[in-house]
Short mmCIF file of C-alpha atoms in Angstrom, two decimals:
data_model
loop_
_atom_site.label_atom_id
_atom_site.label_comp_id
_atom_site.label_asym_id
_atom_site.label_seq_id
_atom_site.Cartn_x
_atom_site.Cartn_y
_atom_site.Cartn_z
CA MET A 1 -45.87 55.95 -14.72
CA PHE A 2 -48.08 57.28 -11.90
CA GLU A 3 -47.89 53.95 -10.05
CA LEU A 4 -44.12 53.85 -10.35
CA SER A 5 -43.80 57.46 -9.19
CA HIS A 6 -46.15 56.79 -6.26
CA GLU A 7 -44.24 53.66 -5.30
CA HIS A 8 -40.91 55.49 -5.53
CA HIS A 9 -42.26 58.35 -3.37
CA HIS A 10 -43.55 55.80 -0.86
CA HIS A 11 -40.11 54.14 -0.66
CA HIS A 12 -38.39 57.50 -0.14
CA THR A 13 -40.81 58.48 2.63
CA ASP A 14 -40.22 55.16 4.41
CA ASN A 15 -36.46 55.47 3.96
CA LYS A 16 -36.45 58.95 5.51
CA LYS A 17 -38.53 57.78 8.48
CA ALA A 18 -36.19 54.83 9.05
CA LEU A 19 -33.13 57.09 8.92
CA LEU A 20 -34.65 59.66 11.29
CA LEU A 21 -35.55 57.00 13.88
CA ALA A 22 -32.07 55.51 13.53
CA LEU A 23 -30.47 58.93 14.11
CA ILE A 24 -32.43 59.45 17.34
CA LEU A 25 -31.54 55.97 18.66
CA ILE A 26 -27.86 56.26 17.67
CA PHE A 27 -27.49 59.66 19.33
CA THR A 28 -29.02 58.23 22.52
CA LEU A 29 -26.70 55.22 22.35
CA VAL A 30 -23.60 57.40 21.88
CA ILE A 31 -24.41 59.29 25.07
CA VAL A 32 -25.07 56.06 27.01
CA GLU A 33 -21.82 54.43 25.82
CA VAL A 34 -19.73 57.49 26.63
CA ILE A 35 -21.18 57.57 30.14
CA GLY A 36 -20.64 53.82 30.45
CA GLY A 37 -17.07 54.06 29.22
CA LEU A 38 -16.25 56.77 31.72
CA LEU A 39 -17.94 54.98 34.62
CA THR A 40 -16.26 51.61 33.91
CA ASN A 41 -12.97 53.04 32.63
CA SER A 42 -13.52 50.96 29.49
CA LEU A 43 -11.63 51.91 26.34
CA ALA A 44 -13.64 49.35 24.41
CA LEU A 45 -16.93 51.11 25.18
CA LEU A 46 -15.46 54.53 24.39
CA ALA A 47 -14.11 53.20 21.08
CA ASP A 48 -17.52 51.74 20.26
CA ALA A 49 -19.10 55.11 21.12
CA GLY A 50 -16.71 56.75 18.65
CA HIS A 51 -17.74 54.20 16.04
CA MET A 52 -21.39 55.00 16.72
CA LEU A 53 -20.70 58.74 16.48
CA SER A 54 -19.18 58.30 13.02
CA ASP A 55 -22.33 56.38 12.04
CA PHE A 56 -24.47 59.22 13.39
CA PHE A 57 -22.83 61.61 10.93
CA ALA A 58 -22.89 59.04 8.10
CA ILE A 59 -26.60 58.28 8.52
CA GLY A 60 -27.30 61.98 8.90
CA LEU A 61 -25.59 62.49 5.54
CA ALA A 62 -27.76 59.74 4.04
CA LEU A 63 -30.91 61.50 5.33
CA ILE A 64 -29.73 64.81 3.87
CA ALA A 65 -29.11 63.00 0.57
CA PHE A 66 -32.73 61.84 0.42
CA LYS A 67 -33.97 65.37 1.12
CA VAL A 68 -31.67 66.89 -1.52
CA GLY A 69 -32.63 64.11 -3.96
CA GLU A 70 -36.27 65.21 -3.77
CA ARG A 71 -35.50 68.57 -5.34
CA ALA A 72 -37.17 68.96 -8.70
CA ALA A 73 -35.32 68.84 -11.99
CA SER A 74 -34.12 72.14 -13.38
CA LYS A 75 -32.64 73.46 -16.62
CA SER A 76 -29.14 72.76 -15.31
CA LYS A 77 -30.01 69.48 -13.49
CA THR A 78 -32.39 67.76 -15.90
CA PHE A 79 -32.53 64.57 -13.81
CA GLY A 80 -32.90 66.55 -10.59
CA TYR A 81 -30.62 65.78 -7.65
CA ARG A 82 -31.27 62.05 -7.36
CA ARG A 83 -27.62 61.12 -7.92
CA PHE A 84 -26.66 62.98 -4.74
CA GLU A 85 -27.77 59.76 -3.02
CA ILE A 86 -24.95 57.92 -4.78
CA LEU A 87 -22.43 60.56 -3.73
CA ALA A 88 -23.62 60.12 -0.13
CA ALA A 89 -23.28 56.35 -0.43
CA LEU A 90 -19.74 56.80 -1.77
CA VAL A 91 -18.85 58.98 1.22
CA ASN A 92 -20.38 56.43 3.60
CA GLY A 93 -18.34 53.66 2.02
CA ALA A 94 -15.17 55.72 2.30
CA VAL A 95 -15.95 56.41 5.97
CA LEU A 96 -16.32 52.67 6.57
CA VAL A 97 -12.90 52.06 5.02
CA GLY A 98 -11.43 54.82 7.18
CA ILE A 99 -13.00 53.42 10.34
CA SER A 100 -11.66 49.94 9.60
CA GLY A 101 -8.15 51.36 9.18
CA PHE A 102 -8.41 53.19 12.50
CA VAL A 103 -9.67 50.06 14.29
CA LEU A 104 -6.85 47.97 12.82
CA TRP A 105 -4.29 50.53 13.99
CA GLN A 106 -5.82 50.58 17.48
CA ALA A 107 -5.85 46.77 17.60
CA ILE A 108 -2.12 46.63 16.84
CA GLN A 109 -1.50 49.10 19.66
CA ARG A 110 -3.56 47.00 22.06
CA PHE A 111 -1.51 43.90 21.34
CA GLN A 112 1.37 45.73 22.98
CA GLU A 113 -0.65 47.22 25.84
CA PRO A 114 -3.99 45.41 26.30
CA PRO A 115 -6.53 47.80 27.87
CA GLU A 116 -8.35 47.07 31.13
CA VAL A 117 -11.97 46.05 30.67
CA ALA A 118 -14.29 46.47 33.66
CA GLY A 119 -16.16 43.18 33.22
CA GLY A 120 -19.69 43.45 34.59
CA GLY A 121 -20.28 47.11 33.79
CA VAL A 122 -19.00 46.74 30.22
CA LEU A 123 -21.20 43.70 29.63
CA ALA A 124 -24.27 45.59 30.88
CA PHE A 125 -23.66 48.64 28.65
CA ALA A 126 -22.65 46.49 25.66
CA SER A 127 -25.83 44.41 26.05
CA PHE A 128 -27.90 47.60 26.00
CA ALA A 129 -26.01 48.79 22.92
CA LEU A 130 -26.63 45.47 21.16
CA VAL A 131 -30.39 45.69 21.79
CA ILE A 132 -30.52 49.24 20.39
CA ASN A 133 -28.44 48.31 17.33
CA LEU A 134 -30.67 45.31 16.61
CA LEU A 135 -33.70 47.60 16.90
CA ILE A 136 -32.15 50.04 14.41
CA ALA A 137 -31.40 47.20 11.97
CA TRP A 138 -35.00 45.98 12.30
CA ILE A 139 -36.28 49.50 11.56
CA PHE A 140 -34.19 49.62 8.37
CA LEU A 141 -35.30 46.18 7.20
CA ARG A 142 -38.93 46.67 8.15
CA GLY A 143 -39.45 50.28 7.14
CA GLY A 144 -36.81 51.02 4.50
CA ASP A 145 -35.80 49.87 1.03
CA VAL A 146 -32.42 48.38 1.99
CA LYS A 147 -32.32 46.02 -0.99
CA GLY A 148 -33.24 48.55 -3.67
CA ASN A 149 -31.59 51.76 -2.49
CA LEU A 150 -27.79 51.97 -2.40
CA ASN A 151 -27.78 55.02 -0.13
CA LEU A 152 -29.90 53.30 2.54
CA ARG A 153 -27.88 50.12 2.10
CA GLY A 154 -24.72 52.06 2.91
CA ALA A 155 -26.31 53.33 6.13
CA PHE A 156 -27.54 49.80 6.92
CA PHE A 157 -24.00 48.42 6.59
CA HIS A 158 -22.91 50.98 9.15
CA VAL A 159 -25.49 49.54 11.55
CA LEU A 160 -24.34 45.97 10.81
CA GLY A 161 -20.81 47.08 11.62
CA ASP A 162 -22.11 48.46 14.92
CA ILE A 163 -23.81 45.16 15.75
CA VAL A 164 -20.68 43.13 15.04
CA SER A 165 -18.56 45.65 16.94
CA THR A 166 -20.87 45.48 19.97
CA ILE A 167 -20.86 41.68 19.90
CA GLY A 168 -17.08 41.87 19.83
CA VAL A 169 -17.11 44.04 22.96
CA LEU A 170 -19.42 41.53 24.65
CA VAL A 171 -17.27 38.53 23.73
CA ALA A 172 -14.05 40.29 24.69
CA GLY A 173 -15.58 41.35 28.00
CA LEU A 174 -16.68 37.79 28.76
CA LEU A 175 -13.27 36.32 27.91
CA ILE A 176 -11.45 38.90 30.01
CA LEU A 177 -13.94 38.63 32.89
CA PHE A 178 -13.88 34.84 33.15
CA PHE A 179 -10.46 33.93 31.73
CA ASN A 180 -8.47 37.15 32.16
CA TRP A 181 -7.48 36.87 28.47
CA THR A 182 -6.72 40.49 27.64
CA LEU A 183 -5.62 39.71 24.06
CA ALA A 184 -9.26 38.98 23.22
CA ASP A 185 -9.93 42.69 22.80
CA PRO A 186 -7.40 43.39 19.98
CA ILE A 187 -8.12 40.04 18.27
CA ILE A 188 -11.84 40.72 18.08
CA SER A 189 -11.13 44.31 17.03
CA ILE A 190 -9.21 43.02 13.99
CA VAL A 191 -12.12 40.73 13.02
CA VAL A 192 -14.53 43.65 13.32
CA ALA A 193 -12.24 45.89 11.27
CA LEU A 194 -12.01 43.35 8.45
CA LEU A 195 -15.81 43.02 8.33
CA ILE A 196 -16.20 46.80 8.20
CA LEU A 197 -13.50 47.02 5.51
CA THR A 198 -15.32 44.46 3.33
CA ALA A 199 -18.61 46.35 3.60
CA GLY A 200 -16.89 49.67 2.88
CA PHE A 201 -15.18 48.43 -0.26
CA ARG A 202 -18.45 46.93 -1.50
CA ILE A 203 -20.32 50.23 -1.11
CA VAL A 204 -17.49 52.23 -2.72
CA LYS A 205 -17.34 49.78 -5.64
CA GLU A 206 -21.10 49.89 -6.27
CA SER A 207 -21.24 53.68 -5.95
CA ALA A 208 -18.35 54.13 -8.37
CA HIS A 209 -20.07 51.73 -10.80
CA VAL A 210 -23.19 53.93 -10.85
CA LEU A 211 -21.16 57.13 -11.20
CA MET A 212 -19.29 55.57 -14.13
CA GLU A 213 -22.65 54.93 -15.88
CA GLY A 214 -22.25 51.18 -15.39
CA LYS A 215 -24.96 48.68 -16.31
CA PRO A 216 -27.42 47.92 -13.49
CA PRO A 217 -26.30 44.57 -12.05
CA GLY A 218 -29.77 43.03 -12.07
CA ILE A 219 -30.42 43.56 -15.79
CA SER A 220 -28.91 41.48 -18.60
CA LEU A 221 -27.87 43.60 -21.58
CA GLN A 222 -28.02 40.52 -23.83
CA LYS A 223 -31.63 39.78 -22.81
CA VAL A 224 -32.68 43.39 -23.34
CA GLU A 225 -31.11 43.38 -26.82
CA LYS A 226 -32.67 40.01 -27.68
CA GLN A 227 -36.20 41.04 -26.68
CA LEU A 228 -35.95 44.37 -28.48
CA LYS A 229 -34.89 42.58 -31.68
CA GLU A 230 -37.84 40.21 -31.36
CA LEU A 231 -40.35 43.06 -31.54
CA PRO A 232 -42.41 43.22 -34.76
CA HIS A 233 -40.71 44.90 -37.76
CA VAL A 234 -37.41 45.43 -35.89
CA HIS A 235 -34.52 44.41 -38.16
CA SER A 236 -31.63 45.50 -35.96
CA LEU A 237 -30.60 47.92 -33.26
CA HIS A 238 -27.53 49.94 -32.37
CA ASP A 239 -26.29 52.38 -29.75
CA LEU A 240 -27.88 50.41 -26.93
CA HIS A 241 -26.94 52.05 -23.64
CA LEU A 242 -28.09 50.92 -20.19
CA TRP A 243 -27.14 52.75 -17.01
CA SER A 244 -28.45 53.92 -13.63
CA ILE A 245 -29.35 57.45 -12.65
CA THR A 246 -29.32 56.19 -9.06
CA SER A 247 -29.53 52.75 -7.47
CA ASP A 248 -33.29 52.30 -8.08
CA PHE A 249 -33.61 54.31 -11.32
CA PRO A 250 -32.36 52.40 -14.42
CA ALA A 251 -32.38 54.16 -17.79
CA LEU A 252 -32.00 53.02 -21.39
CA SER A 253 -31.46 54.54 -24.80
CA CYS A 254 -31.13 52.88 -28.21
CA HIS A 255 -31.86 53.10 -31.94
CA LEU A 256 -34.26 50.57 -33.52
CA VAL A 257 -33.96 49.97 -37.26
CA VAL A 258 -37.32 48.96 -38.73
CA GLY A 259 -38.67 47.95 -42.11
CA ASP A 260 -41.04 49.86 -44.36
CA GLY A 261 -44.66 49.84 -43.29
CA ALA A 262 -43.95 49.57 -39.56
CA ASP A 263 -46.35 51.39 -37.25
CA ARG A 264 -43.71 53.33 -35.36
CA ASP A 265 -46.03 54.69 -32.69
CA ALA A 266 -47.38 51.21 -31.92
CA LEU A 267 -43.85 49.79 -31.90
CA LEU A 268 -42.68 52.49 -29.50
CA ARG A 269 -45.57 51.74 -27.14
CA GLU A 270 -44.84 48.01 -27.27
CA ALA A 271 -41.11 48.50 -26.68
CA THR A 272 -41.55 50.79 -23.69
CA HIS A 273 -44.20 48.48 -22.19
CA MET A 274 -41.92 45.45 -22.59
CA LEU A 275 -38.97 47.23 -20.97
CA LYS A 276 -41.12 48.36 -18.07
CA LYS A 277 -42.74 44.95 -17.54
CA GLU A 278 -39.76 42.64 -18.10
CA PHE A 279 -36.86 44.75 -16.83
CA HIS A 280 -38.49 47.46 -14.66
CA ILE A 281 -37.01 50.16 -16.91
CA SER A 282 -39.46 53.07 -16.84
CA HIS A 283 -37.14 55.66 -18.41
CA ALA A 284 -36.33 54.64 -21.99
CA VAL A 285 -35.39 56.89 -24.92
CA ILE A 286 -35.87 54.98 -28.19
CA GLN A 287 -35.18 56.35 -31.66
CA ILE A 288 -36.84 54.48 -34.52
CA GLU A 289 -35.28 54.79 -37.95
CA GLY A 290 -35.61 53.16 -41.34
CA GLU A 291 -33.05 50.96 -43.04
CA GLY A 292 -30.32 52.74 -44.94
CA MET A 293 -30.36 55.79 -42.73
CA GLU A 294 -26.82 57.03 -42.22
CA CYS A 295 -25.45 56.45 -38.77
CA THR A 296 -24.53 59.52 -36.79
CA THR A 297 -21.32 60.00 -34.85
CA MET A 298 -23.08 58.47 -31.83
CA CYS A 299 -22.91 55.08 -33.54
CA SER A 300 -19.17 54.74 -33.04
CA ASN A 301 -19.72 51.79 -30.68
CA PRO A 302 -22.67 49.81 -32.04
CA HIS A 303 -21.89 46.72 -29.98
CA PRO A 304 -20.96 47.71 -26.39
CA SER A 305 -19.51 45.09 -24.14
CA PRO A 306 -22.12 43.63 -21.77
#
């Protein structure tokens, strides 16, 4: 338990450092792009600066979520505030969906009146923005737990959206500069919006799944049930529930029905060790009961759908 707690604390510390560095770089980039947009009279750069500003607030929210999530458990919040991370991820996903809708609306407007793009200057500022965005993505991948933490993953998708958006500005600028094809800007904007929309829906879906006490996607309920039944003296089980407190904190509860003569303490140790080793479930509440014991009202659904 100590090793898991230490590892979890280490991940959270790294995640906070990655988010703080990203906030500093994004704020710097917003200022640079606004100045660049004004100097070059580029709507594309100003729009990208607005996109970056929304990410500044979204990533700031993610950082606040990690800080709030560190608050200790209390009598009213027995699991602490860890699930605030999921709420922040849900907000981030919703923001992504909102941004994509705004970009799509702007793209439709630009089909009618394509904006002027000041070639060389836009390419220079967009190239700088791309380098900074790639650096931020590297910081997340190198220093944060993007794969295991849904909150950080939501912030990371914001950065990926920034990278794609900046590449779109670069490509549009090149096409307009060399071919005078002004429709490149709204076309690329639509592509960017669809990519952002996909990422936003994914984050919203995963966040809602956790909030609805859904099964962690990386754990098979059938395999958990099978291995629990294979433990010594276990005849059957019921009320098996598997859910996530937050993206990297799976939890389990169940009732094990055992035969006479079973060493219940030894069985409990073996069950919790197996769950921790095979499925990385460190929080398990297991009730051991003998055969013939009347089922309580909690046994109304002894065989939940996987």
